[in-house]
CSV table of C-alpha atoms in Angstrom, one decimal:
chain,number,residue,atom,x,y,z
A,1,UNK,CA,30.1,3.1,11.8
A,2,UNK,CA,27.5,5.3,11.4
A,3,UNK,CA,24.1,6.2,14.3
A,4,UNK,CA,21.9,3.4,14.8
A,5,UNK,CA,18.2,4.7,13.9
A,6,UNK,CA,14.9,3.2,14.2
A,7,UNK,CA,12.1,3.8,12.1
A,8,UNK,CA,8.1,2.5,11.9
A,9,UNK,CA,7.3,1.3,8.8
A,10,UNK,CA,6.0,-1.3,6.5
A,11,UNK,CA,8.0,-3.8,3.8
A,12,UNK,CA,6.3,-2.8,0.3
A,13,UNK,CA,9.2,-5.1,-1.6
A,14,UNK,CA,11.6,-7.5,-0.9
A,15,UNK,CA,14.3,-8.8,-3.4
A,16,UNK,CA,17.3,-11.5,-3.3
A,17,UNK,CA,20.7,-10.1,-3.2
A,18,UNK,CA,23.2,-12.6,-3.9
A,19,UNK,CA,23.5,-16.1,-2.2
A,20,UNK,CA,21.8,-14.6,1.4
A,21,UNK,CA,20.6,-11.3,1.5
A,22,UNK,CA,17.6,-9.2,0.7
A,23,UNK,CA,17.4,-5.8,-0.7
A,24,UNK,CA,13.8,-4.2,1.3
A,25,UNK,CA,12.0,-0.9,0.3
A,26,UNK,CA,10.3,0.0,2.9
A,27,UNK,CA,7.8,3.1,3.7
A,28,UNK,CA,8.6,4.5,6.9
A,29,UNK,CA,7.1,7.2,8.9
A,30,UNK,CA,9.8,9.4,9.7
A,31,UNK,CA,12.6,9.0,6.2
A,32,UNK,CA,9.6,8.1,3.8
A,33,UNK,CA,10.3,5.7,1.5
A,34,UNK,CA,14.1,3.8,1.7
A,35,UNK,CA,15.8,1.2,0.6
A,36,UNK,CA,17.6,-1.3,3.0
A,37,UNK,CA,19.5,-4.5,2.9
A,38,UNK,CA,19.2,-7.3,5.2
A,39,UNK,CA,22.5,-9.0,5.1
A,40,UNK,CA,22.1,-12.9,5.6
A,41,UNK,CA,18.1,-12.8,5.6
A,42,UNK,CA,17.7,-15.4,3.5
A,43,UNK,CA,19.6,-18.2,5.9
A,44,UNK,CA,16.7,-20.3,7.4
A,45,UNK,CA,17.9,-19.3,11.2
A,46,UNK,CA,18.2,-15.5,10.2
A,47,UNK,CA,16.2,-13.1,13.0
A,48,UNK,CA,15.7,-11.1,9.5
A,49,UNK,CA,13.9,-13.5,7.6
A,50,UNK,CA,10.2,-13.4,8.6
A,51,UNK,CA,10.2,-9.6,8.3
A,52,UNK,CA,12.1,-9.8,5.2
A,53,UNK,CA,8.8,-10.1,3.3
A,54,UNK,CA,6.3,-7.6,2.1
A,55,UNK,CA,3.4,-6.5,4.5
A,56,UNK,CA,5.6,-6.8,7.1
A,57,UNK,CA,4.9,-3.6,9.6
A,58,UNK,CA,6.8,-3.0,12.8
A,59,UNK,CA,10.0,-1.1,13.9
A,60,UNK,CA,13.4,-1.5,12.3
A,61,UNK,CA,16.9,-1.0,13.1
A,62,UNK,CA,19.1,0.7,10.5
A,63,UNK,CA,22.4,2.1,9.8
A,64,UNK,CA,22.5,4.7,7.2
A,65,UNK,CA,25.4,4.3,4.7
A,66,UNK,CA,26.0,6.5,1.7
A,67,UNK,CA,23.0,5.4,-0.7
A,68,UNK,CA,21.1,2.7,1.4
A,69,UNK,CA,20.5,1.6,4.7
A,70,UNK,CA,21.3,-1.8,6.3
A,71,UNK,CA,19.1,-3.5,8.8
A,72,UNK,CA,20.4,-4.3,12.0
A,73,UNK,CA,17.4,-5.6,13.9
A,74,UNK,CA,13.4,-5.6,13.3
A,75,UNK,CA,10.6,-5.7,16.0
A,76,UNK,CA,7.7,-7.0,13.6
A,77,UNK,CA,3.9,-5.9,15.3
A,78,UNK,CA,2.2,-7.4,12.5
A,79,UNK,CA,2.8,-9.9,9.3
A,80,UNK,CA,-0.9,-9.6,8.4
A,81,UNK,CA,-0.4,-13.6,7.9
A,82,UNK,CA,-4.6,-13.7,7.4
A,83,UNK,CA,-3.9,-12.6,4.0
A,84,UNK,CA,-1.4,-15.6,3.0
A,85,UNK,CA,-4.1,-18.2,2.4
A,86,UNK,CA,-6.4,-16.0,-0.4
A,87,UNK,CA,-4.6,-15.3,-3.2
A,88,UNK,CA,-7.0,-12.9,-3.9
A,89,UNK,CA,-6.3,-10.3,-1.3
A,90,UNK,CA,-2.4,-11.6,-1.7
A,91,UNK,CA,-2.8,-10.2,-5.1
A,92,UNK,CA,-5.0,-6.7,-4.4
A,93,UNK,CA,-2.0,-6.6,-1.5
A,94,UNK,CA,0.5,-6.8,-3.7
A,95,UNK,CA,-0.9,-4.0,-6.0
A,96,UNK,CA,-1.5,-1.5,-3.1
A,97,UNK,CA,2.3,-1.9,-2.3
A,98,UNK,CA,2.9,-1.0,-5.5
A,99,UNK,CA,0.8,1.8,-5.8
A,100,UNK,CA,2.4,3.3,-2.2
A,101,UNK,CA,5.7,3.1,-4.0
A,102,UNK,CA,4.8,4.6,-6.6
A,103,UNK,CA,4.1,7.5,-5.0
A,104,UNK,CA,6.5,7.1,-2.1
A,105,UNK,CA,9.9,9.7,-1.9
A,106,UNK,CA,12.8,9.5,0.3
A,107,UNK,CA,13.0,12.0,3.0
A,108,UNK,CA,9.1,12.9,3.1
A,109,UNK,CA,6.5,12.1,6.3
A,110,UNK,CA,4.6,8.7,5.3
A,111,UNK,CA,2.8,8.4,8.5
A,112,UNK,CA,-0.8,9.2,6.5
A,113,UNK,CA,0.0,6.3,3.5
A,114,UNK,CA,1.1,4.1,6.7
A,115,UNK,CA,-1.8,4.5,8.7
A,116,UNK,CA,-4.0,4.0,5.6
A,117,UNK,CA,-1.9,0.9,4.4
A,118,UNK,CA,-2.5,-0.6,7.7
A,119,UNK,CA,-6.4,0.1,7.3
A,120,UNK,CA,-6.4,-1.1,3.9
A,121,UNK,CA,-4.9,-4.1,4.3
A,122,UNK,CA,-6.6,-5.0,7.4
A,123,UNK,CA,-10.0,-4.7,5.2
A,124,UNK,CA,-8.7,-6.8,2.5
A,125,UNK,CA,-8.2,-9.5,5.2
A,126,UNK,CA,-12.4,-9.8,5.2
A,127,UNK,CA,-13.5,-11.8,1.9
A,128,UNK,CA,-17.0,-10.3,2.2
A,129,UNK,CA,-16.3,-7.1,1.8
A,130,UNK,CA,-16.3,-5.8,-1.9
A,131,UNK,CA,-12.9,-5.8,-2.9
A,132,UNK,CA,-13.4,-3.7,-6.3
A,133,UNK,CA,-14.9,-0.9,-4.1
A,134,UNK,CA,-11.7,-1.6,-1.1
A,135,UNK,CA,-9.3,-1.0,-4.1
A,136,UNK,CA,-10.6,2.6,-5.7
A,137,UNK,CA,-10.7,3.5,-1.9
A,138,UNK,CA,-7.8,2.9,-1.4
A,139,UNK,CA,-6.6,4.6,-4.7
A,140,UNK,CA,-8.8,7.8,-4.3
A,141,UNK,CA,-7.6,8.2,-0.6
A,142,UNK,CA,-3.4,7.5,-1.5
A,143,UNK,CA,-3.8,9.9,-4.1
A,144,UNK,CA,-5.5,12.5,-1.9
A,145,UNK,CA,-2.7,12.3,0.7
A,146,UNK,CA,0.0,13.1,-2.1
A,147,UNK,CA,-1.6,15.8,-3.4
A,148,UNK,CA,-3.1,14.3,-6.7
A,149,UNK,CA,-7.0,14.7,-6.3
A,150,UNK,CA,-10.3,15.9,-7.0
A,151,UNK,CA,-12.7,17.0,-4.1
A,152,UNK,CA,-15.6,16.1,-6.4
A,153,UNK,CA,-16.2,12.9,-8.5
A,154,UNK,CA,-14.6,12.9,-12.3
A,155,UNK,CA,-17.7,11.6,-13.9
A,156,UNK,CA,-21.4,12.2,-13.5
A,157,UNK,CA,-22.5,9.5,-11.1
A,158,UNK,CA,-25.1,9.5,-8.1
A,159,UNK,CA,-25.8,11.3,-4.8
A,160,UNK,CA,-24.6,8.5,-3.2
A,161,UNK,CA,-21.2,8.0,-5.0
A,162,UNK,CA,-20.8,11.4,-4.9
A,163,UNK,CA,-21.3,11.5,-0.7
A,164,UNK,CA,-19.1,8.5,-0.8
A,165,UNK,CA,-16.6,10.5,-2.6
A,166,UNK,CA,-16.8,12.9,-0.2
A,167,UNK,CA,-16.5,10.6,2.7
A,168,UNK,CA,-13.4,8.8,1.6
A,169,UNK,CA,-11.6,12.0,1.4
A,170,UNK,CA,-12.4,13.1,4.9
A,171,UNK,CA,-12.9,10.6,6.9
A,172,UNK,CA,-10.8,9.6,9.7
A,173,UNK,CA,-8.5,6.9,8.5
A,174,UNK,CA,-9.7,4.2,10.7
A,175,UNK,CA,-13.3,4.4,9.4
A,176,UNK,CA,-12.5,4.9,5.4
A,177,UNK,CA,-13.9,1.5,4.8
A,178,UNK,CA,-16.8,1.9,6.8
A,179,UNK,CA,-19.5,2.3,4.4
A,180,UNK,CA,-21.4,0.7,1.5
A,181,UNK,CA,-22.9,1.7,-1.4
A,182,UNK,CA,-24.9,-0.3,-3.7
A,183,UNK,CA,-23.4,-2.4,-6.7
A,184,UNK,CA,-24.9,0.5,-9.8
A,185,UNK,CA,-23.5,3.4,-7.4
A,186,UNK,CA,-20.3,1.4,-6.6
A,187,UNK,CA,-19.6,0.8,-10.5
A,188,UNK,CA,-19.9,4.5,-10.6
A,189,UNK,CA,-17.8,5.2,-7.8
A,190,UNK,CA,-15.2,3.3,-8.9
A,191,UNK,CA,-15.0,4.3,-12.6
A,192,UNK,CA,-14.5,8.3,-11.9
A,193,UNK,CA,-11.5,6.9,-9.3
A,194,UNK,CA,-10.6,5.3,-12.9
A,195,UNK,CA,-10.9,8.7,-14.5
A,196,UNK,CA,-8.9,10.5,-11.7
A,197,UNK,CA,-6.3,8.1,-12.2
A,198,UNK,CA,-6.1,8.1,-16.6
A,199,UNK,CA,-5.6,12.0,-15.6
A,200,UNK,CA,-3.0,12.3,-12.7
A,201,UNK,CA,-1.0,9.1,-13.7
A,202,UNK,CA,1.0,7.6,-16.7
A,203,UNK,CA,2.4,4.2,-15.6
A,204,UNK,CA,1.5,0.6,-15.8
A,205,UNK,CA,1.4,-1.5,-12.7
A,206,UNK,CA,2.8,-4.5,-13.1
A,207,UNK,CA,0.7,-6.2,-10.1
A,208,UNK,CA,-2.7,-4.5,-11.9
A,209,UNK,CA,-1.7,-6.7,-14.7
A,210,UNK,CA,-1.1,-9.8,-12.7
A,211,UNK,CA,-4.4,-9.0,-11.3
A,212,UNK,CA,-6.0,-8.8,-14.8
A,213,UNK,CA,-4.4,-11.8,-15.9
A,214,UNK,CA,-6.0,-13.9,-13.7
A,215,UNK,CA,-9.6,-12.9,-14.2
A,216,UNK,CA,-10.7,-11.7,-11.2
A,217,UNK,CA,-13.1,-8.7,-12.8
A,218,UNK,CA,-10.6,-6.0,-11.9
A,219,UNK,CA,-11.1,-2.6,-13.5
């Protein structure tokens, strides 16, 4: 049998394999992003099942076969459980998984996108906070930590979206969300992260849609 390792990271999908287990991808710190199976974490008395589920962060057990990983064991530090009872931030949670996996690769260090996943969906958890503006954040600043960015707005917009701009991209990741801007230099914020996106990527989220679908103003 092969080294038991243990890696921090965060559940960004979970999936039923056959009649008990789960197939996780999961964005770790030190392997980047892997996928893992947790055999028999769909039995009701499994110690796998709670983790099991996306947003879970925490530590987890593995032993590394040929093409995967299986779990052994999982210390969860954090289901983010707030987020369960809005389906709004379940949704905008959802998406930001997506978007992580994206631009996650096996084998790379994830500890940035971790930290900032953490942060992000820690803000999402406050319904008064403007969840358009939480969203292109979070977009702007995933892209910057793989590489894919602009260190100055793509569109003409204000002094203040433009400082904003600046701020998300240099900020320390604990204090990306810590600012406001008002609603016309917001929209303007958030359509040249639009822009920056229609240039670096060519893919349709299927969560973005989901978010579409049900109305809730996304852009």
């Amino acid at each position: 049998m092969s080294d038991l390792i243990t890696v921090t990271g965060i559940v960004l999908s979970s999936s039923p394999i056959g009649e008990y287990d789960r197939r996780l991808v999961i964005l770790t710190s030190e392997r980047g992003k892997i996928s893992a199976f947790a055999k028999g974490a769909r039995r009701p008395n499994s110690a796998l099942l709670a983790g099991s589920r996306p947003f879970s962060f925490g530590q987890f057990q593995l032993y590394e076969g040929r093409t995967s990983y299986n779990v052994r064991s999982m210390d969860i530090r954090r289901y983010f459980d707030e987020l369960a009872g809005d389906l709004k931030a379940v949704c905008y949670g959802t998406y930001f998984m997506e978007f992580a996996s994206y631009y996650g690769r096996e084998g790379i260090d994830e500890r940035d996108m971790i930290n900032h996943l953490y942060v992000s969906l820690t803000a999402l958890s406050h319904p008064e906070k403007d969840r358009h503006l939480i969203q292109a954040v979070f977009e702007l600043r995933t892209m910057m930590i793989h590489g894919e960015y602009s260190p100055q707005p793509m569109t003409a917009c204000s002094e203040s979206a433009a400082y904003a701009w600046n701020y998300v991209l240099t900020a320390p990741a604990g204090r990306v969300y810590s600012f406001t801007l008002r609603p016309e230099d917001s929209r303007e914020f958030i359509r040249s992260v639009e822009a920056l996106k229609r240039y670096y990527i060519d893919y349709e989220f299927r969560s973005l849609d989901v978010l579409k679908s049900l109305d809730f103003e996304v852009l």
